[in-house]
Coordinates of C-alpha atoms in Angstrom, one line a residue:
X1 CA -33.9 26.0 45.7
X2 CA -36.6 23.3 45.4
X3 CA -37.3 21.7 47.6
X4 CA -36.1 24.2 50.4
X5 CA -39.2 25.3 52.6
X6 CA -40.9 27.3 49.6
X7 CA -44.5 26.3 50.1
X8 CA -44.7 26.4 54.1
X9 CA -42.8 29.9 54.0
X10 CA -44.6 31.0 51.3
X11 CA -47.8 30.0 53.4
X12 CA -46.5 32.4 56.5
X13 CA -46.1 35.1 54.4
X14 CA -49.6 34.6 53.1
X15 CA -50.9 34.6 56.8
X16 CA -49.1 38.1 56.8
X17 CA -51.0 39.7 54.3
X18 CA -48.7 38.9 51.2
X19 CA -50.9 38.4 48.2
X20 CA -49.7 35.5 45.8
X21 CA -51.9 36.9 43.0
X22 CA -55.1 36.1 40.9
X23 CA -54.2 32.7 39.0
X24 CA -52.9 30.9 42.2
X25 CA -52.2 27.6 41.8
X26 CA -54.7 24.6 44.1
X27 CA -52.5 21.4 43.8
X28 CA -52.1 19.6 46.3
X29 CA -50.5 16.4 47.5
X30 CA -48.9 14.3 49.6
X31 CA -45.8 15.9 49.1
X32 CA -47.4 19.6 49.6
X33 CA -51.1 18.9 51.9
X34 CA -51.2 22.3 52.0
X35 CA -50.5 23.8 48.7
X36 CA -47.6 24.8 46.7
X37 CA -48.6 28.4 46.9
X38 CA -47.6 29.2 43.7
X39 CA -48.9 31.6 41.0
X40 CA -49.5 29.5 37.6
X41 CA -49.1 32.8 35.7
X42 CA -46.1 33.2 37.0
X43 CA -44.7 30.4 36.5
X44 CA -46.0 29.6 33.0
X45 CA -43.8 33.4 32.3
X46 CA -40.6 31.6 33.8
X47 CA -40.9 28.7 32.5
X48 CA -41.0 30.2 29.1
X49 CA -37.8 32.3 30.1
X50 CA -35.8 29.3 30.9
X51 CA -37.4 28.0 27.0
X52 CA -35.9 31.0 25.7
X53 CA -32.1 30.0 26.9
X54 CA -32.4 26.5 26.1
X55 CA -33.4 25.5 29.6
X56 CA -36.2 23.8 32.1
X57 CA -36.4 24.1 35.4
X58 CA -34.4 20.9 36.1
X59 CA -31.9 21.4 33.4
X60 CA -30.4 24.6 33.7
X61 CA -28.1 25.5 30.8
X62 CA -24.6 26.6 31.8
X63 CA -24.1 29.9 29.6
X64 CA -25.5 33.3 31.5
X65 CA -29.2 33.5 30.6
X66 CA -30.8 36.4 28.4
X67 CA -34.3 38.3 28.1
X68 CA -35.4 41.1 25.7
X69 CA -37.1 44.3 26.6
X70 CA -40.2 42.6 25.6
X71 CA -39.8 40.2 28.7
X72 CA -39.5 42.9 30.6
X73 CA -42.7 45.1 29.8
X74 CA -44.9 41.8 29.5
X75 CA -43.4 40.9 33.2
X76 CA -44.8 44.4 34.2
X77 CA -47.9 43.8 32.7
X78 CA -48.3 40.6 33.9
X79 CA -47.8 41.7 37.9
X80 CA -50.5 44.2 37.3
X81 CA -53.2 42.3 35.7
X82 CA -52.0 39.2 38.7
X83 CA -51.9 41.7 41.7
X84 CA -54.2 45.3 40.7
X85 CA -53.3 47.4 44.1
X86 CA -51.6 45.0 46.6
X87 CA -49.2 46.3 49.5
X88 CA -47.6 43.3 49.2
X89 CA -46.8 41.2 46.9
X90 CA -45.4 37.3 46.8
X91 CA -43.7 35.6 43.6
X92 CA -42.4 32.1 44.6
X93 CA -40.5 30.3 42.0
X94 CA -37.3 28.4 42.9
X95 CA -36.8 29.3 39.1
X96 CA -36.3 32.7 39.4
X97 CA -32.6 32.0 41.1
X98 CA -31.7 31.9 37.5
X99 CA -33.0 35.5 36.5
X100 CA -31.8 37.7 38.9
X101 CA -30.6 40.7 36.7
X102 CA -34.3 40.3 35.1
X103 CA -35.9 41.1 38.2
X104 CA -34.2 44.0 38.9
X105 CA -34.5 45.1 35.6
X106 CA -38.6 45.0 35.9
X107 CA -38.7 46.2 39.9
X108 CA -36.3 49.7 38.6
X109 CA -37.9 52.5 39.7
X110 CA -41.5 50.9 39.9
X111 CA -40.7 48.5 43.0
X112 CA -39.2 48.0 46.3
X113 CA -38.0 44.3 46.0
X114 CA -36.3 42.2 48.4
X115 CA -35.2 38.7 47.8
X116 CA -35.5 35.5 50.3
X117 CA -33.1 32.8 49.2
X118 CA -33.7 29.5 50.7
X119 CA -31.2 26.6 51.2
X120 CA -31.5 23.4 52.5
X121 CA -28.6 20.3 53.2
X122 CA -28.0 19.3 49.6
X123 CA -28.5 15.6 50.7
X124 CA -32.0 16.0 52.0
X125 CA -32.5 18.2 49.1
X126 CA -31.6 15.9 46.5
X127 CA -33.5 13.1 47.7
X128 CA -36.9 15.3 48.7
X129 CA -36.4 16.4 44.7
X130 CA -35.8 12.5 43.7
X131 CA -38.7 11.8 45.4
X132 CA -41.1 14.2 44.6
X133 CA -40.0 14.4 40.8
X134 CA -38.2 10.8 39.8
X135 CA -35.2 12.8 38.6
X136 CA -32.0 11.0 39.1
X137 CA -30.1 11.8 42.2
X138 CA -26.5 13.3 40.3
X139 CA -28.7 15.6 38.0
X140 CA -30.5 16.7 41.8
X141 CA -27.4 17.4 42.6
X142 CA -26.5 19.5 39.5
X143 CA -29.1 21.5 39.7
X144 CA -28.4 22.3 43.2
X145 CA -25.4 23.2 42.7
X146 CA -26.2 25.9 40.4
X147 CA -28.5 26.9 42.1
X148 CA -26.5 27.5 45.2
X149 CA -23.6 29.2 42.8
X150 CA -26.4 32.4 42.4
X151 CA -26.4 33.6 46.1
X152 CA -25.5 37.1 46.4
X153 CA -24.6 39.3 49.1
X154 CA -28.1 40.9 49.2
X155 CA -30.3 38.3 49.2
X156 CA -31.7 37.0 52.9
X157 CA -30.5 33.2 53.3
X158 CA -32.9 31.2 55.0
X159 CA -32.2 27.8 55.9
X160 CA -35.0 25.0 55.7
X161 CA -34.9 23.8 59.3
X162 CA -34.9 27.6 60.4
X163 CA -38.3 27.4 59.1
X164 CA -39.5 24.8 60.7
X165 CA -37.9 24.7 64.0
X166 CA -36.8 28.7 64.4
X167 CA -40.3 29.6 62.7
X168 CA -40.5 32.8 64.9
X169 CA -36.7 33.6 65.0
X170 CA -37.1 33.5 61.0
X171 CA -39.9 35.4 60.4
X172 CA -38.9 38.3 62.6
X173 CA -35.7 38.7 60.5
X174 CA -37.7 39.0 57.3
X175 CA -39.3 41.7 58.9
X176 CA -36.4 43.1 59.6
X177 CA -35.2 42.8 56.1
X178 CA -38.5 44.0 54.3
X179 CA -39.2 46.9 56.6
X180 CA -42.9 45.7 57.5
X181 CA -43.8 43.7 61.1
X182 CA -44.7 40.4 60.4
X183 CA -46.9 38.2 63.3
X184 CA -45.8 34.8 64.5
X185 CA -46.5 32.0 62.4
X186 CA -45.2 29.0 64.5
X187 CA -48.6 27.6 64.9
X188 CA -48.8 26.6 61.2
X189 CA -45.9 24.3 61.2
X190 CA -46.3 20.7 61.1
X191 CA -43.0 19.2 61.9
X192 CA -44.4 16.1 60.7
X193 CA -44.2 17.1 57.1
X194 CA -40.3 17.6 57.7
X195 CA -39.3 14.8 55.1
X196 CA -35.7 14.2 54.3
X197 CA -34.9 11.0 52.6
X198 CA -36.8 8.4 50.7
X199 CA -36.6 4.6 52.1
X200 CA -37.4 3.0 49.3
X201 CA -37.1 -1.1 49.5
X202 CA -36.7 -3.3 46.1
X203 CA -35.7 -6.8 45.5
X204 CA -34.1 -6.6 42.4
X205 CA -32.6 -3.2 40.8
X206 CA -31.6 -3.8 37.1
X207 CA -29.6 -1.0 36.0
X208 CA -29.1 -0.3 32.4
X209 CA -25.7 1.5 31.2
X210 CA -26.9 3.1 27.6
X211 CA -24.5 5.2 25.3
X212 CA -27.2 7.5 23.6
X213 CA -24.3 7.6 20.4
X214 CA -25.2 3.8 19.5
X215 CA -28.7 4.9 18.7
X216 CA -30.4 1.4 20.1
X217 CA -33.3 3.4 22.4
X218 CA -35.4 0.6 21.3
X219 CA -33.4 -1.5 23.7
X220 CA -34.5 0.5 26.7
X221 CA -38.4 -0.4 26.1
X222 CA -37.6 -3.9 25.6
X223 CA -35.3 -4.3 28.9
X224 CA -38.8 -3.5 30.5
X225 CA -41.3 -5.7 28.4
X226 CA -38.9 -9.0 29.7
X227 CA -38.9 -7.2 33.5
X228 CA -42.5 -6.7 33.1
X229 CA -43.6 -10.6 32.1
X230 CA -40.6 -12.5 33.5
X231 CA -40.5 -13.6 36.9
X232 CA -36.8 -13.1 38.5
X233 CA -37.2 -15.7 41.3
X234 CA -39.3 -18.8 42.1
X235 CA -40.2 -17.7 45.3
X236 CA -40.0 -13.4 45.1
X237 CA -42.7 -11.6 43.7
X238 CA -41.8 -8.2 45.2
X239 CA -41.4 -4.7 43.8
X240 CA -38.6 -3.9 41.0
X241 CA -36.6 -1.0 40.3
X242 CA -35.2 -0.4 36.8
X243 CA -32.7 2.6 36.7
X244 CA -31.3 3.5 33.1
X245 CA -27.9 5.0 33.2
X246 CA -28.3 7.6 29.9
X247 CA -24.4 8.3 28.8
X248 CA -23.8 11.3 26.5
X249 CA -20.5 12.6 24.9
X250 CA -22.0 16.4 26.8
X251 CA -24.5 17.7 29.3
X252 CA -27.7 16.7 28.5
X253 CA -30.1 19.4 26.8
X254 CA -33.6 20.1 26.7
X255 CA -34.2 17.2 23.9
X256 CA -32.7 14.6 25.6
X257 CA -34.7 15.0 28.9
X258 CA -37.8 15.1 27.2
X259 CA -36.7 12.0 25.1
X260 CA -35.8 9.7 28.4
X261 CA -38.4 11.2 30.5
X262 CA -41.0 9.3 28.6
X263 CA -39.4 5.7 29.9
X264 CA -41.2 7.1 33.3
X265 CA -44.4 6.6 31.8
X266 CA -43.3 2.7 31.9
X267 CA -44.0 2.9 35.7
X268 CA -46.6 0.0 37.1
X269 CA -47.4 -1.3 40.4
X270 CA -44.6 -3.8 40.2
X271 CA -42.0 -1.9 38.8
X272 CA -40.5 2.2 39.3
X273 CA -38.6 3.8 37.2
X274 CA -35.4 6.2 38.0
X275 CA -33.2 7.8 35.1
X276 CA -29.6 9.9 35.5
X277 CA -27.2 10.9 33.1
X278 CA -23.2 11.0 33.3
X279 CA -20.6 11.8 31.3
X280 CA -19.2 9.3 28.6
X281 CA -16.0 8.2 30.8
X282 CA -15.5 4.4 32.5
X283 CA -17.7 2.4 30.8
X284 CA -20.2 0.2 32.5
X285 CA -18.2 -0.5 35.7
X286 CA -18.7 2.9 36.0
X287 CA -21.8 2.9 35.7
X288 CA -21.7 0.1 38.5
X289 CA -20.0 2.5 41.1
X290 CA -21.9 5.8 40.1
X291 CA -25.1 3.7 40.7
X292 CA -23.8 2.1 43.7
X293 CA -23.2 5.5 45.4
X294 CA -26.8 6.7 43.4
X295 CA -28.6 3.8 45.6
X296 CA -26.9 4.4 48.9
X297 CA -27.1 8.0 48.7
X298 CA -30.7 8.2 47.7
X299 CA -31.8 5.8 50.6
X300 CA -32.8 2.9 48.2
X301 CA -32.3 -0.9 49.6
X302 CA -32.0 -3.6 47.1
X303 CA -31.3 -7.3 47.9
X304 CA -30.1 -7.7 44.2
X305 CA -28.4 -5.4 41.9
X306 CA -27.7 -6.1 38.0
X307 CA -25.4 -4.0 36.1
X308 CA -25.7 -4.5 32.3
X309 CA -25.3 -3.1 28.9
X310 CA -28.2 -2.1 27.4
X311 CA -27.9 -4.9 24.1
X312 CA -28.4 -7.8 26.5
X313 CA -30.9 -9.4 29.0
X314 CA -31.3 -12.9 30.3
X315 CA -33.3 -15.4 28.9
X316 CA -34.6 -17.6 31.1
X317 CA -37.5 -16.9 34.2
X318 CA -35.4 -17.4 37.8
X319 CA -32.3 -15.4 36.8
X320 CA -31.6 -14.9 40.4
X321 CA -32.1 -18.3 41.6
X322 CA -29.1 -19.3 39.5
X323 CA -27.5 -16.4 40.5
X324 CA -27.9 -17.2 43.9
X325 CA -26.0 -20.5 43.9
X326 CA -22.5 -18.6 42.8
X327 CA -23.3 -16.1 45.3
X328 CA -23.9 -19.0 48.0
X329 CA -20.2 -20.4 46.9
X330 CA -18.8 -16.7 47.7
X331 CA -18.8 -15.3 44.1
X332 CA -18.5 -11.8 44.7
X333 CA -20.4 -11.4 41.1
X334 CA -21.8 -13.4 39.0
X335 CA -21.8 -12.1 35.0
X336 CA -21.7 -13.6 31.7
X337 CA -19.4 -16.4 30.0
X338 CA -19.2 -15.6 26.4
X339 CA -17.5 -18.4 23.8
X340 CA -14.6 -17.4 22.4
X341 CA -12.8 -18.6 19.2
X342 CA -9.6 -15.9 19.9
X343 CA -7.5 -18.9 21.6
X344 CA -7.7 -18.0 25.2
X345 CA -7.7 -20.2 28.2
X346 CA -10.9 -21.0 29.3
X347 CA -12.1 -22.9 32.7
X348 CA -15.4 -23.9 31.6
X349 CA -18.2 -26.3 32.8
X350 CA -21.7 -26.8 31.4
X351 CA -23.0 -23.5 33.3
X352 CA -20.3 -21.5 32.3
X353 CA -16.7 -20.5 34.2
X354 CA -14.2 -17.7 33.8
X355 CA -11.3 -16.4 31.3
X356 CA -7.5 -16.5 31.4
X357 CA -4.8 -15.8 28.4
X358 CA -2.8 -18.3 27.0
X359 CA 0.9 -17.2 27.4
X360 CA 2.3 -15.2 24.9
X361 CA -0.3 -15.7 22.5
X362 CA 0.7 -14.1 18.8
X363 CA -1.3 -11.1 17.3
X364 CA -3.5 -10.1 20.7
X365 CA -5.6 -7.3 20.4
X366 CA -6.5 -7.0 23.9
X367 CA -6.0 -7.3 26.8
X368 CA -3.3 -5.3 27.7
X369 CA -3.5 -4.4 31.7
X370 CA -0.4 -2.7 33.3
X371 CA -0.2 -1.9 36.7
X372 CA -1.7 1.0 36.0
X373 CA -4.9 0.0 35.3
X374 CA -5.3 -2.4 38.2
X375 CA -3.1 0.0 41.1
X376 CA -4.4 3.1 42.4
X377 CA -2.7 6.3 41.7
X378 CA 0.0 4.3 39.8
X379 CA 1.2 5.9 36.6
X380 CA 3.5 2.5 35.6
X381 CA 2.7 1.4 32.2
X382 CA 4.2 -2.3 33.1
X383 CA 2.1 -5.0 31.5
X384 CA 1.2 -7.6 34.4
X385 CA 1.9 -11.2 34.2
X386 CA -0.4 -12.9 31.7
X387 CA -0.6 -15.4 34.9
X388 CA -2.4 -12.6 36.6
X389 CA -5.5 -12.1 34.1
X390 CA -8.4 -13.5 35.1
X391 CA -12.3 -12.2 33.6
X392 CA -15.8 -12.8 32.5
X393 CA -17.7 -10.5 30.7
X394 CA -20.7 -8.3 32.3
X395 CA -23.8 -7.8 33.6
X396 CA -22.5 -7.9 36.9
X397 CA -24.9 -9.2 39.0
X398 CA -24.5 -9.3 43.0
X399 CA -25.9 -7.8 46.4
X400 CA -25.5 -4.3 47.8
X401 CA -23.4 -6.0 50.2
X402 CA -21.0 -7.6 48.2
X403 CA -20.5 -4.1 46.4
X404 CA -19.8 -2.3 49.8
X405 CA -17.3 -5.1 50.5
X406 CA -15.6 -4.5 47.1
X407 CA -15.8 -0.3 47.8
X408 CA -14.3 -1.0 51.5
X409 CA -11.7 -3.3 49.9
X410 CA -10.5 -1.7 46.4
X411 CA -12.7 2.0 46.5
X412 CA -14.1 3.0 43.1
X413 CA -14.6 0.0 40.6
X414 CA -12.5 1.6 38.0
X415 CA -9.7 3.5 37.8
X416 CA -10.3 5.1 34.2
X417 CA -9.3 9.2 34.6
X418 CA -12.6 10.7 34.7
X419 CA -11.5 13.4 32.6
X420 CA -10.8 11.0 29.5
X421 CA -13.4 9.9 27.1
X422 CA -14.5 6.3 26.6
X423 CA -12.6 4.1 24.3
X424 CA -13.5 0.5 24.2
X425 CA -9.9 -0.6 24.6
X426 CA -8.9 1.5 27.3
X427 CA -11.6 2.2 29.3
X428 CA -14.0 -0.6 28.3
X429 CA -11.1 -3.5 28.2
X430 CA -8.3 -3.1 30.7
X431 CA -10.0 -0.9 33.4
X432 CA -13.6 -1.9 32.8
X433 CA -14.3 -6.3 31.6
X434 CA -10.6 -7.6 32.2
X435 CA -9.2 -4.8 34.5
X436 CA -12.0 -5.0 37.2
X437 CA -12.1 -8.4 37.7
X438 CA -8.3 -9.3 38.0
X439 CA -8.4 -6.4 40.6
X440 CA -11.2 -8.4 42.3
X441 CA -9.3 -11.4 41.9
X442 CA -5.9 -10.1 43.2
X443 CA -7.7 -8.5 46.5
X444 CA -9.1 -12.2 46.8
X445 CA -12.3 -11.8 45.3
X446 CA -14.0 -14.9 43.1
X447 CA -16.4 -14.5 40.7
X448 CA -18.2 -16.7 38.1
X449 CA -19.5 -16.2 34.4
X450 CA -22.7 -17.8 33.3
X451 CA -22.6 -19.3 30.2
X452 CA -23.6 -16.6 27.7
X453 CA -25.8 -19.1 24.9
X454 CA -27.2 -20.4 27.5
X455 CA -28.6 -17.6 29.7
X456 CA -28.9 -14.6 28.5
X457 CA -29.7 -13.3 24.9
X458 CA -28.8 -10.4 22.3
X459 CA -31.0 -7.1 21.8
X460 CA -29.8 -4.6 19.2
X461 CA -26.0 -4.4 19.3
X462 CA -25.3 -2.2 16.8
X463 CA -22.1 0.4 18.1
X464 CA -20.5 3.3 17.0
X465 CA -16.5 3.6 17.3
X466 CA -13.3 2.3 16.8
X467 CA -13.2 -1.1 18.7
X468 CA -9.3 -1.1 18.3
X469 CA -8.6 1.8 20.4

């Protein structure tokens, strides 16, 4: 797995005589001082195999992966132009978890192979491969788990601490395994370079929920241009993070990482940049949760967090400052205050205020919440009280700390099935802008909707799908 000791085991068994080949690779950085220890032959071959079945390294297609013949005899070729008469020979590629059966195939009857497989705790993974490659922390976690789904009996697991702190103990049972004596390389350890999780520390994170169907990437380059030349608070000049939530109908392929990738380029000295994908379920609240968990998992701290739909931003300079005085009044969130011509109830001042239904009001589309879309693990279709309803319409805009009081006091944000697809009634109405709130508001939660004209303003909203459904 990435991530997983490669590089410093790789560099004890190069201490031991293990040739890594002609067209070795010399980065180095802060992440790797020493070297990746890599062969960019090699990996140039596997990254074309992964081409070949509709993969990259970071986006491993699900379907069993295939090679022809050819692969095979240029493999061969390629180890013997790389390696002429070596004893031993090293090829280190986390890649080549994926292609197995193709090693095999090239080592029959040519080759005595043996196979290390190295693990490491999928939460230190994950955030070493955040860190080192800006990929968002649930497709880390895909990966890994793919990764880890290959093991086989036959392979030697070695685990990433071993390696550091049992540097002896592990390199003796390689030995073992391969056949050969192998000296102690304990002394080329630096424990120091042990790194598990990123601390990274923002003032603001503004995540973006975007449904690739709705075609509106245009949005995602303008959200940056007003981050990049608007100032969020009067007195806070201090580092951004913009996160962009990419929602697809499937897994994403090869295109669509290379087509959101790019956004990373947008990176400056003010602002970072971190993209994930997720399944087209739950809207934008959950968006908020998934994010939420991203954050905490990944070891990010943010004074503020905004949760919007890609279409909209705010308009004025100072957002936060206004934010800041709902939040000082014990608004768990503060979000947007549309006008609405439909007839409902609306508690509204000059800055904005919140929504509530008229009773029985004729011919209303939606909302219709039932206790099952504000209880959890209730399956009762009763309509609630019309009394009860009480919204305003995203971004959601809040603290860290008032979204761990809401996950200690209601757990996830929305109770949409996961295994449904998005519809804007369901999902996007009475679990996501009406549900959510009148949860918050029946677990005594306030909140507070700023007036939409006023503060915030339209990008593209063009949408695909049935709004009545």
């Amino acid at each position: 797995m990435h991530r997983s000791g490669t590089s410093l085991l790789s560099n004890c068994l190069v201490k031991n005589g293990f040739s890594i080949g002609k067209s070795l690779n010399k980065d180095k950085n802060v992440q790797n001082p020493n070297g990746y220890f890599e062969n960019d032959a090699f990996t140039h071959f596997h990254d074309s195999l992964l081409h070949y079945n509709s993969s990259t390294w970071c986006n491993i297609s699900d379907k069993k992966m295939t090679y022809l013949i050819e692969h095979i005899q240029q493999y061969r070729k390629l180890i013997k132009t790389e390696f002429d008469d070596s004893k031993y020979i090293l090829i280190k590629d986390p890649r080549l978890t994926f292609f197995v059966n193709f090693i095999k195939d090239v080592c029959e009857d040519i080759f005595d192979y043996h196979i290390l497989f190295l693990t490491r705790n999928k939460d230190e993974c994950c955030h070493s491969l955040n860190t080192a490659q800006s990929i968002g922390i649930l497709n880390c976690e895909i990966l890994y788990d793919k990764t880890m789904s290959k093991y086989q009996n036959e392979f030697m697991k070695i685990d990433h601490e071993d390696i550091v702190y049992k540097n002896d103990e592990v390199i003796n049972n390689i030995g073992k395994y391969c056949n050969i004596t192998l000296k102690s390389t304990s002394h080329i350890v630096d424990k120091r370079l042990h790194r598990s999780k990123s601390n990274s520390d923002y003032f603001y994170t503004h995540v973006v929920s975007y449904y690739e169907g709705n075609n509106r990437l245009d949005n995602l380059y303008a959200i940056f241009e007003v981050l990049n030349t608007q100032k969020l608070s009067k007195n806070k000049y201090e580092k951004i993070l913009i996160v962009y939530c990419i929602i697809k109908d499937n897994a994403p392929d090869v295109n669509t990482i290379e087509i959101y990738e790019k956004l990373k380029k947008l990176k400056n000295n003010n602002i970072d940049i971190q993209i994930y994908y997720r399944i087209n379920t739950g809207g934008t609240v959950q968006t908020m949760y998934q994010t939420y968990k991203y954050l905490i998992q990944n070891k990010i701290t943010t004074k503020y967090i905004g949760v919007w739909e890609d279409d909209c931003i705010f308009k004025n300079e100072n957002i936060l400052d206004e934010v800041q005085v709902y939040l000082d009044k014990g608004c768990i969130y503060v979000g947007s205050y549309w006008d609405c011509e439909d007839g409902y109830a609306l508690p509204l001042n000059i800055n904005g205020g919140v929504k509530r239904l008229i009773p029985n009001k004729p011919n209303r589309i939606v909302p219709w919440v039932t206790n099952s879309h504000i209880i959890p693990h209730s399956n009762d279709s009763t309509l609630i009280s019309d009394d009860k309803y009480i919204w305003c319409e995203d971004p959601y805009i809040t603290t860290m700390d008032n979204l761990k009081l809401i996950d200690k006091k209601m757990g996830c944000f929305t109770l949409a099935p996961l295994d449904q697809k998005y519809t804007h009634c369901e999902h996007g109405i009475n679990y996501g802008e009406v549900g959510f709130p009148t949860r918050l508001h029946l677990n005594g939660f306030t909140f507070f909707g700023l007036l939409k004209r006023r503060y915030f303003m339209d990008l593209k909203t063009f949408s695909i799908g049935n709004k009545s459904i």
